Amino acid sequence: MSTYEFINETLLIDSLKKRDQAAFSYLYDNYAGALYGVIIKIIGKEEEANDLMQEAFVKIWKNIDSYDETKGRLYTWMLNITRNTAIDLLRSSKFKQSRSTDNLEDNTNHIKGNLGNTIQIDNFGVKKIVDALEEKYQQIIDLSFFKGYTHEEIAKELSIPLGTVKTRSRSALIQLKNIMK
Amino acid sequence: MDIQQYISSGIIEACVLGNASAEDMLELASLAAQYPEIKKEWDECQATIEEFATLHAVPPPAFLKEKIWAAINDEDKSNDIAAPRERESVPFQRENHSKSQRFYKYLVAASILLLAGSVTFNFLLLDKNKENEKKFAALDEAQQKEIALNQEFQSKIESYQKSMELLSKPFVKTVPLAGVGTHTQFNALVIWDTQSKEVYLSLKDLPEPPKGKQYQLWGMVDGKPVDAGVYSIGNKSMQKMKQMDNVSLFAVTLEDEGGVPTPNMDQMYVAGKI
């Protein structure tokens, strides 16, 4: 799935800016799964996931003109757009209302950091990775990346100091990087 | 700038995980552009989260790709925020329809939208056009007035300049014409270049002639009044009249428009001897 590394990303970006359909197709084929996965992880329901995916792609398409590499890598840039779109919905009052009847079980699972639930591809490999990541690190990645919590909110949620949140996030990513190598 | 301290603070991770503020993000971008170590750290962080996302990939429903492409095209055409379209409650039943049919449907919908938009736009334009025409007419009128005023000023300036020129020349006579008869309160001025024979008349404070009438200048030559021209410019500036020679007296009478061959003596307003 990391085939993006094998093509010239500059060429892809230029083609996207030119509204080239082949570029869109390439982008979709290689990244849609990851973006969809992020959306599902954040909001869960499939109906809304489709709409969010569309919204995210439209935003990506619209904003590609203002993208350049000083803004970071293309993939991360897209992930952030997708993630923010989903979290906006997650935090919206409309969505919260529809979620008020959700059972606590879901939430505790998330807080425990059981990130393996929705994985459908290559279960074994991923499960190994997820299990290998310390629970407190799973937790912090989940709260930051998939729930859109700010550092302050995380500090409050986990009853840890703000400074710890920052250093723990760093450690989490370092460990994650090492596991995935 | 302590690079190591920046890196170990975890701010880069915060940016990548989405916890950071916009200022922090901008700062990171700026620092990464300056310091290769920071850029490297940032790249690695991003790669980590990207790999993580890749591993959590979930294939989206098959129909979504085309739907999104259609939405993007609509977006490009109409510049609207693409609202989520038809809610697909049972997505997989649609697989029977051929792809081109579905795409065609979206094309038609998009064309109808475009047409409706275009027609509305045309009506708006028509309205705007009528408005604009009125505006143009008003502007045009105003401009004409301005031009006329400007011309008035120009000729006044020219006549003053001419007066100055004339007065500085030798052999140029300045003949003030004083009011006569019932018109003693009025004055006019003739400047006569005895060398070139050119005659200039300035009506000074004579009243505007009634409609159908004009002031006419006469020069008395050998005891007979000779027509020196009709004063035709309206704004009391100096006007060049006919050339005259051997004039002993200048007079201005009020005559019919266009002038008469012999003066109406009791319509004399002003006169002056050389």
PDB file of C-alpha atoms in Angstrom, chain A residues 1-2 4 19 21 24-25 28-29 32-34 36-38 46-48 50-51 53-54 57-58 61-62 70-73 75-76 79-80 83 115 118-121 126 129 141 144-146 149-151 154 166 169-170 173 176-177 180, chain B residues 7-11 13-19 25 29 41-61 63-65 67-69 71-72 75-76 80-88 91-92 103:
ATOM      1  CA  MET A   1       0.000   0.000   0.000  1.00  0.00           C
ATOM      2  CA  SER A   2       3.014   2.295   0.177  1.00  0.00           C
ATOM      3  CA  TYR A   4       3.070   6.208  -3.360  1.00  0.00           C
ATOM      4  CA  ARG A  19      -7.485  18.980 -12.341  1.00  0.00           C
ATOM      5  CA  GLN A  21      -8.709  12.969 -13.825  1.00  0.00           C
ATOM      6  CA  PHE A  24      -7.548  11.978  -9.071  1.00  0.00           C
ATOM      7  CA  SER A  25      -7.906   8.329  -9.917  1.00  0.00           C
ATOM      8  CA  TYR A  28      -8.187   7.742  -4.829  1.00  0.00           C
ATOM      9  CA  ASP A  29      -6.887   4.272  -5.605  1.00  0.00           C
ATOM     10  CA  ALA A  32      -8.965   6.377  -0.236  1.00  0.00           C
ATOM     11  CA  GLY A  33      -8.719   3.243   1.874  1.00  0.00           C
ATOM     12  CA  ALA A  34      -6.518   4.880   4.480  1.00  0.00           C
ATOM     13  CA  TYR A  36     -11.842   5.905   4.824  1.00  0.00           C
ATOM     14  CA  GLY A  37     -10.268   3.903   7.609  1.00  0.00           C
ATOM     15  CA  VAL A  38      -9.561   7.067   9.548  1.00  0.00           C
ATOM     16  CA  GLU A  46     -20.822   3.776   7.378  1.00  0.00           C
ATOM     17  CA  GLU A  47     -23.567   6.068   5.983  1.00  0.00           C
ATOM     18  CA  GLU A  48     -21.994   9.156   7.372  1.00  0.00           C
ATOM     19  CA  ASN A  50     -19.476   8.000   2.756  1.00  0.00           C
ATOM     20  CA  ASP A  51     -20.598  11.592   2.999  1.00  0.00           C
ATOM     21  CA  MET A  53     -15.277  10.875   2.520  1.00  0.00           C
ATOM     22  CA  GLN A  54     -16.843  12.890  -0.259  1.00  0.00           C
ATOM     23  CA  PHE A  57     -12.020  14.665  -1.133  1.00  0.00           C
ATOM     24  CA  VAL A  58     -13.813  17.784  -2.273  1.00  0.00           C
ATOM     25  CA  TRP A  61      -9.419  18.945  -4.424  1.00  0.00           C
ATOM     26  CA  LYS A  62     -10.392  22.526  -3.693  1.00  0.00           C
ATOM     27  CA  THR A  70       6.311  23.564   3.074  1.00  0.00           C
ATOM     28  CA  LYS A  71       2.945  22.513   4.468  1.00  0.00           C
ATOM     29  CA  GLY A  72       4.217  19.010   5.069  1.00  0.00           C
ATOM     30  CA  ARG A  73       3.830  15.773   3.183  1.00  0.00           C
ATOM     31  CA  TYR A  75      -0.408  12.169   2.583  1.00  0.00           C
ATOM     32  CA  THR A  76      -0.327  13.743   6.056  1.00  0.00           C
ATOM     33  CA  LEU A  79      -5.049  12.778   6.480  1.00  0.00           C
ATOM     34  CA  ASN A  80      -5.429  15.997   8.436  1.00  0.00           C
ATOM     35  CA  ARG A  83      -9.505  13.790  10.111  1.00  0.00           C
ATOM     36  CA  LEU A 115      -7.460  -0.017  18.217  1.00  0.00           C
ATOM     37  CA  THR A 118     -12.165  -2.155  12.914  1.00  0.00           C
ATOM     38  CA  ILE A 119      -9.150  -3.578  11.110  1.00  0.00           C
ATOM     39  CA  GLN A 120     -10.204  -5.725   8.203  1.00  0.00           C
ATOM     40  CA  ILE A 121      -7.013  -6.018   6.250  1.00  0.00           C
ATOM     41  CA  VAL A 126      -1.764  -5.216  12.443  1.00  0.00           C
ATOM     42  CA  ILE A 129       1.547  -3.965  16.008  1.00  0.00           C
ATOM     43  CA  ILE A 141      -2.784   8.396  19.944  1.00  0.00           C
ATOM     44  CA  SER A 144      -5.292  12.948  19.934  1.00  0.00           C
ATOM     45  CA  PHE A 145      -5.631  11.635  16.461  1.00  0.00           C
ATOM     46  CA  PHE A 146      -8.957   9.838  16.434  1.00  0.00           C
ATOM     47  CA  TYR A 149      -8.751  16.014  21.922  1.00  0.00           C
ATOM     48  CA  THR A 150      -6.465  18.935  22.666  1.00  0.00           C
ATOM     49  CA  HIS A 151      -3.553  18.478  25.033  1.00  0.00           C
ATOM     50  CA  ILE A 154      -6.255  14.824  27.316  1.00  0.00           C
ATOM     51  CA  LYS A 166       3.431  16.210  25.237  1.00  0.00           C
ATOM     52  CA  SER A 169       2.818  11.760  22.579  1.00  0.00           C
ATOM     53  CA  ARG A 170       6.405  11.894  21.462  1.00  0.00           C
ATOM     54  CA  LEU A 173       5.119   7.973  18.021  1.00  0.00           C
ATOM     55  CA  LEU A 176       5.058   3.217  16.919  1.00  0.00           C
ATOM     56  CA  LYS A 177       7.747   4.026  14.406  1.00  0.00           C
ATOM     57  CA  MET A 180       6.374  -0.643  12.264  1.00  0.00           C
TER      58      MET A 180
ATOM     59  CA  ILE B   7      12.511  18.338  19.074  1.00  0.00           C
ATOM     60  CA  SER B   8      12.363  16.731  22.493  1.00  0.00           C
ATOM     61  CA  SER B   9       9.511  18.979  23.611  1.00  0.00           C
ATOM     62  CA  GLY B  10       7.147  16.876  21.526  1.00  0.00           C
ATOM     63  CA  ILE B  11       5.734  19.822  19.641  1.00  0.00           C
ATOM     64  CA  GLU B  13       4.399  15.078  17.392  1.00  0.00           C
ATOM     65  CA  ALA B  14       1.654  17.384  18.568  1.00  0.00           C
ATOM     66  CA  CYS B  15       1.529  18.991  15.150  1.00  0.00           C
ATOM     67  CA  VAL B  16       1.379  15.641  13.395  1.00  0.00           C
ATOM     68  CA  LEU B  17      -1.265  14.246  15.731  1.00  0.00           C
ATOM     69  CA  GLY B  18      -3.381  17.349  15.352  1.00  0.00           C
ATOM     70  CA  ASN B  19      -3.080  18.772  18.869  1.00  0.00           C
ATOM     71  CA  MET B  25       2.059  24.580  12.842  1.00  0.00           C
ATOM     72  CA  ALA B  29       6.877  24.795   8.872  1.00  0.00           C
ATOM     73  CA  GLU B  41      12.225  14.762  12.525  1.00  0.00           C
ATOM     74  CA  TRP B  42       9.009  16.134  11.055  1.00  0.00           C
ATOM     75  CA  ASP B  43       9.232  13.894   7.997  1.00  0.00           C
ATOM     76  CA  GLU B  44       9.722  10.836  10.179  1.00  0.00           C
ATOM     77  CA  CYS B  45       6.769  11.738  12.363  1.00  0.00           C
ATOM     78  CA  GLN B  46       4.556  12.187   9.348  1.00  0.00           C
ATOM     79  CA  ALA B  47       5.755   8.937   7.813  1.00  0.00           C
ATOM     80  CA  THR B  48       4.917   7.149  11.060  1.00  0.00           C
ATOM     81  CA  ILE B  49       1.370   8.390  11.185  1.00  0.00           C
ATOM     82  CA  GLU B  50       0.956   7.740   7.473  1.00  0.00           C
ATOM     83  CA  GLU B  51       2.098   4.149   7.860  1.00  0.00           C
ATOM     84  CA  PHE B  52      -0.284   3.815  10.768  1.00  0.00           C
ATOM     85  CA  ALA B  53      -3.178   5.124   8.687  1.00  0.00           C
ATOM     86  CA  THR B  54      -2.256   2.820   5.826  1.00  0.00           C
ATOM     87  CA  LEU B  55      -2.399  -0.146   8.174  1.00  0.00           C
ATOM     88  CA  HIS B  56      -5.852   0.886   9.332  1.00  0.00           C
ATOM     89  CA  ALA B  57      -7.189   1.236   5.809  1.00  0.00           C
ATOM     90  CA  VAL B  58     -10.753   0.162   5.118  1.00  0.00           C
ATOM     91  CA  PRO B  59     -11.821  -0.196   1.493  1.00  0.00           C
ATOM     92  CA  PRO B  60     -14.642   2.216   0.769  1.00  0.00           C
ATOM     93  CA  PRO B  61     -17.767   1.068  -1.115  1.00  0.00           C
ATOM     94  CA  PHE B  63     -19.663   3.253  -6.026  1.00  0.00           C
ATOM     95  CA  LEU B  64     -18.040   6.021  -3.993  1.00  0.00           C
ATOM     96  CA  LYS B  65     -15.161   6.796  -6.330  1.00  0.00           C
ATOM     97  CA  LYS B  67     -19.774   9.685  -6.931  1.00  0.00           C
ATOM     98  CA  ILE B  68     -16.896  11.695  -5.534  1.00  0.00           C
ATOM     99  CA  TRP B  69     -15.477  12.426  -8.972  1.00  0.00           C
ATOM    100  CA  ALA B  71     -19.118  15.865  -6.948  1.00  0.00           C
ATOM    101  CA  ILE B  72     -15.666  17.275  -7.614  1.00  0.00           C
ATOM    102  CA  GLU B  75     -17.676  21.711  -7.442  1.00  0.00           C
ATOM    103  CA  ASP B  76     -15.311  22.941 -10.114  1.00  0.00           C
ATOM    104  CA  ASP B  80     -20.637  25.484  -4.405  1.00  0.00           C
ATOM    105  CA  ILE B  81     -19.808  23.703  -1.202  1.00  0.00           C
ATOM    106  CA  ALA B  82     -20.604  20.113  -2.197  1.00  0.00           C
ATOM    107  CA  ALA B  83     -23.343  19.022   0.146  1.00  0.00           C
ATOM    108  CA  PRO B  84     -23.619  15.305   0.723  1.00  0.00           C
ATOM    109  CA  ARG B  85     -25.875  13.974  -2.016  1.00  0.00           C
ATOM    110  CA  GLU B  86     -28.375  11.147  -2.002  1.00  0.00           C
ATOM    111  CA  ARG B  87     -28.073   9.083   1.112  1.00  0.00           C
ATOM    112  CA  GLU B  88     -27.334   5.570  -0.038  1.00  0.00           C
ATOM    113  CA  PRO B  91     -25.240   0.829  -1.366  1.00  0.00           C
ATOM    114  CA  PHE B  92     -24.479  -2.560  -2.799  1.00  0.00           C
ATOM    115  CA  PHE B 103     -22.086   8.760 -14.691  1.00  0.00           C
TER     116      PHE B 103
END
